[in-house]
Every structure is written in C-alpha cells, then in structure tokens.
Amino acid sequence: MLKKQNIAVIGSGFGALSAAIRLVSQGHNVTIYEKLDKPGGRAYQYELNGFKFDGGPTVITAPHQYDELFELAGKKREDYLTFVPLDPFYRIFNGNGDHFNYWRDQDKTEQEIARFSPSDIQGYRIFLNKMNAIFEWFHPFTEKSFSTLFSFLRIFPYVFKTGTWRSMYSFASMHVKNDFIRKILSFHPLLIGGNPFDTPSIYGLIIGFEKEWGVHYCLGGTGAIVNALCRVFEDSGGTIKLNTEVSRLLIEKNRISGLCLANGSVVKTDSVVCNGDIAFCYKHLIPHENLPRALNLWLNNIQYSNSLVVIYFGTKKKYTDSRLSHHNLILGNDYKKFMKDVFSRKKMPRELGLYLHMPSATDPSIAPEGCESFYVLSLVPNLDGKIKWAEIIDDYTDKILNFLEENYLPDLKENIIVQHTVSPLHFASTLNSFKGAAFSIKPSMAQSGYFRPQVKSKWFKDLYFVGAGVHPGAGVPAVMASGKIAAADISEINQI
Ligand SMILES: Cc1cc2nc3c(=O)[nH]c(=O)nc-3n(C[C@H](O)[C@H](O)[C@H](O)COP(=O)(O)OP(=O)(O)OC[C@H]3O[C@@H](n4cnc5c(N)ncnc54)[C@H](O)[C@@H]3O)c2cc1C
C-alpha cells in the first residue's frame, strides 16, 4: 500500500507538471508553488494586445507523453488539445539564404540533399540508420535513473562500437561531405543547449524522437498544453499557488522537511520536488553551511549551457508569402567560429545564429486577424561572458530585426505593433537560472547519464529534482521523463 504524502513541487515547468500529475494520481497531496503569475516556466505564454507568444518550447515531439498524463487522470488528451503534425519539420537557411526542407519522410529529405550534394545521399542513409539504432538503444535509458556508475558504464561498449562519443558534427562529417548538409544533420544539440561541435552524438537520439513520433504544433500554442495540464492536475485534486516564491528549504539533519515561502509562511512536507534550476536551488535555497564540501566542489565545476536573446513580435501584416515555414533555422557562414564564441569564448559573435518561429503560419488564432505572430531566438553566451546586457540589448535587438527585415521580412520594423524582448538576465532573474543558462547544465559526455545529477538528491533525503538540470536533460521530452522518474522513485520509496 502506498503511504499518502504531502508533497511540495517548486515551479511549474513541464518537468513539474509531469511529476505533479503522476503524484496526485497516485493519491498524494500535491501543491505546486510557482513564483511567476502564470505556470509553464520556460513555456510561459505571453499574451500581448491580442497576440499569444509561447515563451520557449515550440517543437513538440512524443505526444504519447502527454497522452499518458491525461490517461492517468482518466481523461483523453484529444478532448483538451489538438496536435497538428508539421512537415517539413524545419526549414534551414544557410548563410546565402538558400533553404533546405527537413522532412519526416526520408525520400523527400534525400531529394533536398540531392539539390545541394547528390553524392551525399548514400552517406545520409548510413547516418540515418545509425541514428535510428542509437534511438532504439538509448531511448530506454532516458526513462530511468542511472543509480550506479556500473549501470552507466554498461552503455560504453556500445558508445565505442558506434562512435557516438564523437561530436554530432564530427559524426555527421564521417558520413557526408557537403558542409551545409553536415550542419543540417548535426544541429539538434542546439535544441538542448549543446554545441554541435562538442556534444556527443548520443544526443542524436533527438533525431529518432522526431522520426518516430513526428514534430507537432498544439493549436493555441505550447501554452495551451500547459493550461490543459494544469486543469487536469487541479481537477485531480492538486493545488497550484502562483505568485508564490520558495525562499528556503527547511532541513532537519540531512532531510528536507519543508519550505519557507518568500511571504514568510512555512510549509511542512514529506517530500519536495524541485523544478527550479538545480544549481540555483543548492546555492540559494539551502544555507551554505548545510552544503557538503563535495557538493560545493561539484557546483563550482559544472559547465552551463548557452543563453538566448528572444524577441517576441507581432506584425500588422501577414507574411504568408515569405520564404518562411513554421520552424526556421537561419545559420551563418562562419558557423564553427560562431559556436566557439557562444559556447567556449563566451563573447558576442559577429554573425547571428537564429531560430525564427512563425506559428501563425499554422494557427491563425495565435494572432489578431490579418496579423502575424513571431519569435526570433538568438544564441548568445551565458552570463559567464560578462556581457553588459542592460546596456546592449536595444542595439542587439535592432541588429536582429534589421537582419530579418533585409533578408526575410520586408518592411518589418514599420509593421511591428507589439514587441517584447528577453535577454540572459531574464533567465537569471525571472526564472532563477544559474548564470542565465537557457538550458541549465550543458549536455557534454562528462555531464550526461550517471554524471548528470539524477532526480533523487544525492545529498539530501526527501529532495527530488525534475527538469533540464537532471538526467536525461533539457528539452520537453526529457524533462517530462524526469517527472516520470521522480514520481516512480517517490512512490517506490514509500511502498509499505
Ligand atoms: C526559448 C526556448 C526555446 C525552447 N524550445 C524548445 C523546443 O522547441 N522544444 C523542446 O523540447 N525544448 C525547448 N526548449 C527547452 C525546454 O523549454 C526546457 O528544457 C523545458 O521547458 C524546461 O522545463 P523544466 O521542467 O526544466 O522547467 P522550467 O521551464 O525551467 O520551469 C521552472 C519553473 O520553476 C520556477 N521557479 C524557479 N525557482 C522558483 C522558486 N524559488 N520558487 C517558485 N518557483 C520557482 C520558475 O519560475 C519556472 O516556472 C526551449 C527553451 C527555451 C528557453
């Protein structure tokens, strides 16, 4: 029989919602404490003058993960949400403005490769077969913790056999010659805060996720998914407290026994699930004197992902006749140097590396009639870069909008009627992310699998983490999986 617990969940990102719905459906008393005025975390949806802008995730894969949560609550996802498959998944532009449609269908993608480099088709087939095998092999490991080093070391013979210790770009380069095609086959780490030139190609399993389950858009935006999951959670008996920041964790010996809220109240708990950034939690929610030396050492040595500047903008005219698709990646010519600047040198790159989201191409309800809704995301260094964001953000925003106007969206600036920009400072101060990292801990080999924090805290009893900073990593499918792992761990522990 399961012992009913009082569980506090800090934050309301996808990792939190995945854990909270499972825990409440297992019969626990679950309360979510969210510091912001709306749920979702990085998936916060801004509503400005009739436009809706998804703050973060837009590429939705693995719809079965959502289905599972609705089923646990005795409901059907289709009654709440409509997912629309997108094809092409992405339109990728090179530095000359030529574009490549990245389709789900292999033949169609091969036709695209043939336009740029017919001799690379054979290599692409081998690459794809290997990526499919990697997906088959590694996918099960994304749904459980690596509880021992041995459990992690077991994967290494396979990693060596398949060469997946190589970086994504190097792995792609083994199979295709054309540089644009190499970039196209290796960009996926960027979706989770990794540099294609040093992220191990195990993370190519994202390619498998997309091939297996497709890339989807949810009508009403990703915010509609967040709202539906919150409804399901509350209808199942859970409580959400918005505008409620957790300021401290209560510790008794080595156990987390409750929370102190910023408004001064104290909440006693049996377990705490922290969806806030793991480094921020250890550094700011637990008094320094309570941190073991080894934990401090670890905190001082972790490497963090890049950050982002994101401009949400709505135009008073439609751009349906433009060259753009729903998901657009705009890569520069000096790609390798760009990545080095963002990820290693941590200085502002000269070129831009952009993702441009145009959801109103699929869903007119996201913008007022006759208008178009966009967001453009620019990869930038995290706050280790010591860039004076408050001083440069206006000029940087202008640089991006000018670039888009000159190359993709004619007369853009005179047609913008609503605009909101966030810089790395937003990730640091609004979302409490250490160093303003947009994707938490960087996905390197030394910070993956067993070497990434697991959901169950190694240092404090009854403390669990869900979200981008723990195994299996950043990205919505991964953080949803961390919520699943946490709920299973909590209930197993209390099986009596
Ligand atoms: C711009 C952008 C685009 C992205 N695009 C994609 C995409 O297309 N597809 C994809 O799969 N992934 C994407 N990602 C990555 C993905 O969004 C994240 O990895 C994922 O959403 C993170 O979820 P999480 O569970 O870690 O929680 P978060 O979303 O990080 O939420 C954490 C929550 O905790 C709250 N919190 C923190 N501290 C406290 C406290 N002390 N008290 C109370 N509340 C607190 C925060 O306010 C926040 O709401 C994107 C990320 C960004 C930034």
Coordinates of C-alpha atoms in Angstrom, one line a residue, residues 88-429:
P88 CA 8.7 19.9 -43.1
F89 CA 9.9 19.7 -39.5
Y90 CA 12.2 22.6 -40.2
R91 CA 13.3 25.0 -43.0
I92 CA 17.0 25.6 -42.6
F93 CA 18.7 28.5 -44.3
N94 CA 22.4 28.8 -45.0
G95 CA 24.5 32.0 -45.0
N96 CA 23.5 32.7 -48.6
G97 CA 19.8 32.4 -47.8
D98 CA 19.3 29.1 -49.7
H99 CA 17.0 26.8 -47.8
F100 CA 16.7 23.1 -47.1
N101 CA 13.4 21.5 -46.1
Y102 CA 14.0 18.9 -43.4
W103 CA 11.1 16.4 -43.9
R104 CA 10.0 13.5 -41.8
D105 CA 10.0 11.4 -45.0
Q106 CA 13.4 10.1 -45.9
D107 CA 12.8 10.2 -49.7
K108 CA 11.8 13.8 -49.6
T109 CA 14.8 14.7 -47.4
E110 CA 17.0 12.8 -49.9
Q111 CA 15.6 15.0 -52.7
E112 CA 16.6 18.0 -50.7
I113 CA 20.1 16.6 -50.2
A114 CA 20.3 16.0 -54.0
R115 CA 19.7 19.7 -54.6
F116 CA 22.9 20.5 -52.7
S117 CA 25.1 17.4 -52.9
P118 CA 23.8 14.3 -54.7
S119 CA 26.9 12.3 -53.7
D120 CA 25.9 12.6 -50.0
I121 CA 22.7 10.7 -50.3
Q122 CA 24.4 7.3 -49.6
G123 CA 26.2 8.7 -46.6
Y124 CA 22.9 10.2 -45.3
R125 CA 21.3 6.8 -45.5
I126 CA 24.0 5.3 -43.4
F127 CA 23.9 8.2 -40.9
L128 CA 20.1 7.8 -40.6
N129 CA 20.3 4.1 -40.0
K130 CA 22.9 4.7 -37.3
M131 CA 20.8 7.4 -35.7
N132 CA 17.8 5.1 -35.7
A133 CA 19.8 2.4 -34.0
I134 CA 21.1 4.9 -31.4
F135 CA 17.5 5.9 -30.7
E136 CA 16.4 2.3 -30.3
W137 CA 19.3 1.5 -28.0
F138 CA 19.5 4.7 -25.8
H139 CA 15.8 5.7 -25.6
P140 CA 15.0 3.3 -22.7
F141 CA 17.8 4.9 -20.7
T142 CA 16.0 8.2 -20.8
E143 CA 13.2 6.8 -18.8
K144 CA 15.2 5.6 -15.8
S145 CA 17.9 6.9 -13.4
F146 CA 21.4 5.7 -13.6
S147 CA 21.6 4.7 -9.9
T148 CA 25.2 3.3 -10.1
L149 CA 28.3 4.0 -12.1
F150 CA 28.2 0.4 -13.3
S151 CA 24.7 0.9 -14.8
F152 CA 26.1 3.8 -16.8
L153 CA 29.4 2.0 -17.8
R154 CA 27.3 -0.7 -19.4
I155 CA 26.5 1.6 -22.3
F156 CA 30.1 2.4 -23.1
P157 CA 30.9 -0.7 -25.3
Y158 CA 28.0 0.4 -27.5
V159 CA 29.2 4.0 -27.5
F160 CA 32.6 3.0 -28.7
K161 CA 31.3 0.5 -31.2
T162 CA 29.0 3.1 -32.8
G163 CA 31.4 6.0 -32.5
T164 CA 28.7 8.0 -30.7
W165 CA 31.4 9.5 -28.3
R166 CA 32.2 11.7 -31.3
S167 CA 30.6 15.2 -31.5
M168 CA 27.4 15.5 -33.5
Y169 CA 29.2 17.5 -36.2
S170 CA 32.1 15.1 -36.4
F171 CA 29.7 12.1 -36.6
A172 CA 27.8 13.8 -39.5
S173 CA 31.1 14.6 -41.2
M174 CA 32.1 11.0 -41.2
H175 CA 29.1 10.3 -43.5
V176 CA 28.5 13.4 -45.6
K177 CA 30.9 15.9 -47.3
N178 CA 28.9 19.0 -48.0
D179 CA 29.3 21.5 -45.2
F180 CA 25.6 22.7 -45.2
I181 CA 24.4 19.1 -45.1
R182 CA 26.8 18.4 -42.2
K183 CA 25.3 21.4 -40.3
I184 CA 21.8 20.1 -41.0
L185 CA 22.5 16.7 -39.8
S186 CA 24.1 18.0 -36.6
F187 CA 22.1 21.0 -35.4
H188 CA 19.9 19.1 -32.9
P189 CA 22.1 19.6 -29.8
L190 CA 21.3 23.3 -30.2
L191 CA 17.7 22.5 -29.2
I192 CA 19.0 21.4 -25.7
G193 CA 21.8 23.9 -25.1
G194 CA 24.7 22.0 -26.7
N195 CA 27.3 22.9 -29.2
P196 CA 27.2 20.6 -32.2
F197 CA 31.0 20.6 -32.3
D198 CA 31.4 19.1 -28.8
T199 CA 28.0 17.5 -27.9
P200 CA 28.3 13.7 -28.1
S201 CA 26.3 12.2 -30.9
I202 CA 24.3 10.1 -28.4
Y203 CA 22.1 13.2 -28.3
G204 CA 21.3 12.4 -31.9
L205 CA 18.6 10.3 -30.4
I206 CA 16.5 13.5 -30.7
I207 CA 16.5 12.8 -34.4
G208 CA 15.0 9.4 -33.6
F209 CA 12.3 11.0 -31.4
E210 CA 11.3 13.2 -34.3
K211 CA 11.3 10.4 -36.8
E212 CA 9.4 8.1 -34.6
W213 CA 6.7 10.4 -33.3
G214 CA 6.9 13.4 -35.6
V215 CA 7.1 17.2 -34.9
H216 CA 3.8 18.7 -33.7
Y217 CA 2.3 22.0 -33.0
C218 CA -0.5 22.4 -30.5
L219 CA -3.4 24.7 -31.6
G220 CA -3.3 27.7 -29.2
G221 CA 0.4 27.2 -28.8
T222 CA 2.5 25.3 -26.3
G223 CA 0.8 27.5 -23.6
A224 CA -2.4 25.6 -24.4
I225 CA -0.7 22.4 -23.3
V226 CA 0.5 24.0 -20.1
N227 CA -3.0 25.2 -19.3
A228 CA -4.6 21.9 -20.0
L229 CA -2.1 20.0 -17.8
C230 CA -2.8 22.5 -15.0
R231 CA -6.5 21.9 -15.4
V232 CA -6.0 18.1 -15.3
F233 CA -3.8 18.5 -12.2
E234 CA -6.3 20.7 -10.3
D235 CA -9.3 18.6 -11.4
S236 CA -7.4 15.6 -9.9
G237 CA -7.1 17.3 -6.6
G238 CA -3.8 19.1 -6.9
T239 CA -3.3 22.8 -5.8
I240 CA -1.3 25.4 -7.7
K241 CA -0.2 28.6 -5.9
L242 CA 1.0 31.2 -8.3
N243 CA 3.0 34.3 -7.3
T244 CA 4.4 32.2 -4.5
E245 CA 8.2 32.0 -4.4
V246 CA 10.0 29.5 -2.3
S247 CA 12.8 31.2 -0.5
R248 CA 14.4 28.4 1.5
L249 CA 14.2 24.7 2.1
L250 CA 13.9 23.5 5.7
I251 CA 16.5 21.0 6.8
E252 CA 16.3 18.6 9.7
K253 CA 19.6 16.7 9.9
N254 CA 20.1 15.6 6.4
R255 CA 16.4 15.6 5.4
I256 CA 14.4 18.2 3.7
S257 CA 11.3 18.7 5.9
G258 CA 9.6 21.7 4.3
L259 CA 9.7 25.0 2.6
C260 CA 9.9 28.6 3.7
L261 CA 8.0 30.9 1.3
A262 CA 9.0 34.4 0.4
N263 CA 5.9 35.7 2.1
G264 CA 7.2 34.2 5.4
S265 CA 5.0 31.2 5.7
V266 CA 6.3 27.8 6.5
V267 CA 5.1 24.5 4.8
K268 CA 5.9 21.1 6.3
T269 CA 6.4 18.4 3.7
D270 CA 7.1 14.7 3.4
S271 CA 8.9 15.2 0.0
V272 CA 9.9 18.2 -2.1
V273 CA 10.2 18.1 -5.8
C274 CA 12.3 21.0 -7.1
N275 CA 11.7 22.0 -10.7
G276 CA 13.7 25.2 -10.2
D277 CA 17.2 25.2 -11.5
I278 CA 19.3 22.6 -9.5
A279 CA 22.4 24.9 -9.1
F280 CA 20.2 27.8 -8.0
C281 CA 18.4 25.6 -5.5
Y282 CA 21.6 24.3 -3.9
K283 CA 23.2 27.8 -3.9
H284 CA 20.2 29.9 -2.8
L285 CA 17.5 27.8 -1.2
I286 CA 19.8 25.8 1.2
P287 CA 22.1 27.7 3.6
H288 CA 25.7 27.4 2.5
E289 CA 26.8 25.8 5.8
N290 CA 24.5 22.8 5.1
L291 CA 26.1 22.0 1.8
P292 CA 28.6 19.1 1.9
R293 CA 32.1 20.0 0.5
A294 CA 31.8 17.6 -2.3
L295 CA 28.6 19.3 -3.4
N296 CA 30.2 22.7 -3.3
L297 CA 33.1 21.4 -5.4
W298 CA 30.7 20.0 -7.9
L299 CA 28.7 23.2 -8.1
N300 CA 31.9 25.2 -8.8
N301 CA 32.9 23.0 -11.6
I302 CA 29.7 22.4 -13.6
Q303 CA 29.6 23.8 -17.1
Y304 CA 26.4 25.5 -18.1
S305 CA 24.6 25.8 -21.4
N306 CA 24.4 28.9 -23.6
S307 CA 21.8 31.6 -23.1
L308 CA 19.5 33.3 -25.5
V309 CA 18.0 36.6 -26.6
V310 CA 14.4 36.1 -27.6
I311 CA 12.3 38.8 -29.4
Y312 CA 8.6 38.1 -29.5
F313 CA 6.9 40.3 -32.1
G314 CA 3.6 40.7 -33.8
T315 CA 3.1 42.4 -37.2
K316 CA 0.1 44.2 -38.6
K317 CA 0.5 42.5 -41.9
K318 CA 0.7 38.8 -43.0
Y319 CA 4.0 37.3 -44.2
T320 CA 2.4 34.2 -45.6
D321 CA 4.0 34.9 -49.0
S322 CA 7.5 34.9 -47.5
R323 CA 10.1 32.1 -47.8
L324 CA 9.4 31.1 -44.2
S325 CA 7.9 28.0 -42.8
H326 CA 6.6 27.3 -39.2
H327 CA 10.1 26.4 -37.8
N328 CA 13.0 28.2 -39.4
L329 CA 16.7 27.9 -38.6
I330 CA 19.0 30.6 -40.0
L331 CA 22.7 29.6 -40.0
G332 CA 25.6 31.9 -40.8
N333 CA 28.7 31.2 -42.9
D334 CA 31.1 31.4 -40.0
Y335 CA 29.3 28.6 -38.2
K336 CA 32.2 27.0 -36.3
K337 CA 33.6 30.3 -35.1
F338 CA 30.1 31.3 -34.1
M339 CA 29.7 28.2 -31.9
K340 CA 33.1 28.7 -30.4
D341 CA 32.3 32.3 -29.5
V342 CA 28.9 31.4 -27.9
F343 CA 29.9 28.2 -26.1
S344 CA 33.7 28.5 -25.3
R345 CA 35.0 32.0 -25.7
K346 CA 31.7 33.3 -24.3
K347 CA 31.9 36.5 -26.3
M348 CA 29.3 38.1 -28.6
P349 CA 29.7 36.5 -32.1
R350 CA 29.8 38.8 -35.1
E351 CA 27.3 36.7 -37.0
L352 CA 23.8 35.8 -35.9
G353 CA 22.6 32.2 -35.4
L354 CA 18.8 32.4 -35.3
Y355 CA 15.7 30.3 -34.9
L356 CA 12.6 32.0 -36.2
H357 CA 9.2 30.8 -35.1
M358 CA 6.1 31.7 -37.2
P359 CA 3.2 29.8 -35.5
S360 CA 0.5 31.9 -37.2
A361 CA 1.5 30.1 -40.4
T362 CA -0.2 27.1 -38.9
D363 CA -2.6 28.6 -36.4
P364 CA -4.3 32.0 -37.2
S365 CA -5.9 32.0 -33.7
I366 CA -2.5 33.0 -32.2
A367 CA -2.6 36.5 -33.7
P368 CA -5.4 39.0 -34.4
E369 CA -7.0 38.8 -37.8
G370 CA -4.7 39.9 -40.6
C371 CA -1.6 39.8 -38.3
E372 CA 1.3 37.5 -37.9
S373 CA 3.0 36.3 -34.7
F374 CA 6.7 35.5 -34.5
Y375 CA 9.5 34.9 -32.1
V376 CA 13.2 35.0 -33.1
L377 CA 15.7 33.4 -30.8
S378 CA 19.4 34.2 -31.0
L379 CA 22.1 32.0 -29.5
V380 CA 24.3 34.0 -27.1
P381 CA 26.8 33.2 -24.3
N382 CA 25.6 32.7 -20.7
L383 CA 26.4 35.3 -18.1
D384 CA 30.0 33.9 -17.7
G385 CA 30.5 36.1 -20.8
K386 CA 30.3 39.3 -18.6
I387 CA 28.4 41.0 -21.4
K388 CA 26.6 44.1 -20.2
W389 CA 23.1 43.1 -21.4
A390 CA 21.2 46.0 -19.9
E391 CA 23.4 48.3 -22.0
I392 CA 23.5 46.5 -25.3
I393 CA 20.1 44.8 -25.5
D394 CA 18.4 47.6 -27.5
D395 CA 21.2 47.7 -30.1
Y396 CA 21.3 43.9 -30.3
T397 CA 17.5 43.7 -30.8
D398 CA 17.8 46.3 -33.6
K399 CA 20.6 44.3 -35.2
I400 CA 18.4 41.1 -35.3
L401 CA 15.3 42.9 -36.6
N402 CA 17.4 44.8 -39.3
F403 CA 18.8 41.4 -40.4
L404 CA 15.3 39.9 -40.6
E405 CA 14.0 42.9 -42.5
E406 CA 16.8 42.9 -45.0
N407 CA 16.7 39.1 -45.7
Y408 CA 13.4 37.6 -44.8
L409 CA 10.6 40.0 -43.7
P410 CA 10.4 43.2 -45.9
D411 CA 9.3 46.4 -44.1
L412 CA 9.3 44.5 -40.8
K413 CA 10.1 47.3 -38.5
E414 CA 7.3 49.6 -39.7
N415 CA 4.8 46.7 -39.4
I416 CA 5.7 45.6 -35.8
I417 CA 2.9 46.5 -33.5
V418 CA 3.9 44.6 -30.4
Q419 CA 7.3 43.5 -29.2
H420 CA 8.8 42.1 -26.1
T421 CA 12.5 41.1 -25.7
V422 CA 14.2 38.9 -23.1
S423 CA 18.0 38.6 -22.6
P424 CA 20.1 36.2 -20.4
L425 CA 19.2 38.5 -17.5
H426 CA 15.6 37.2 -17.8
F427 CA 16.7 33.6 -17.4
A428 CA 18.8 34.5 -14.4
S429 CA 16.4 36.8 -12.5

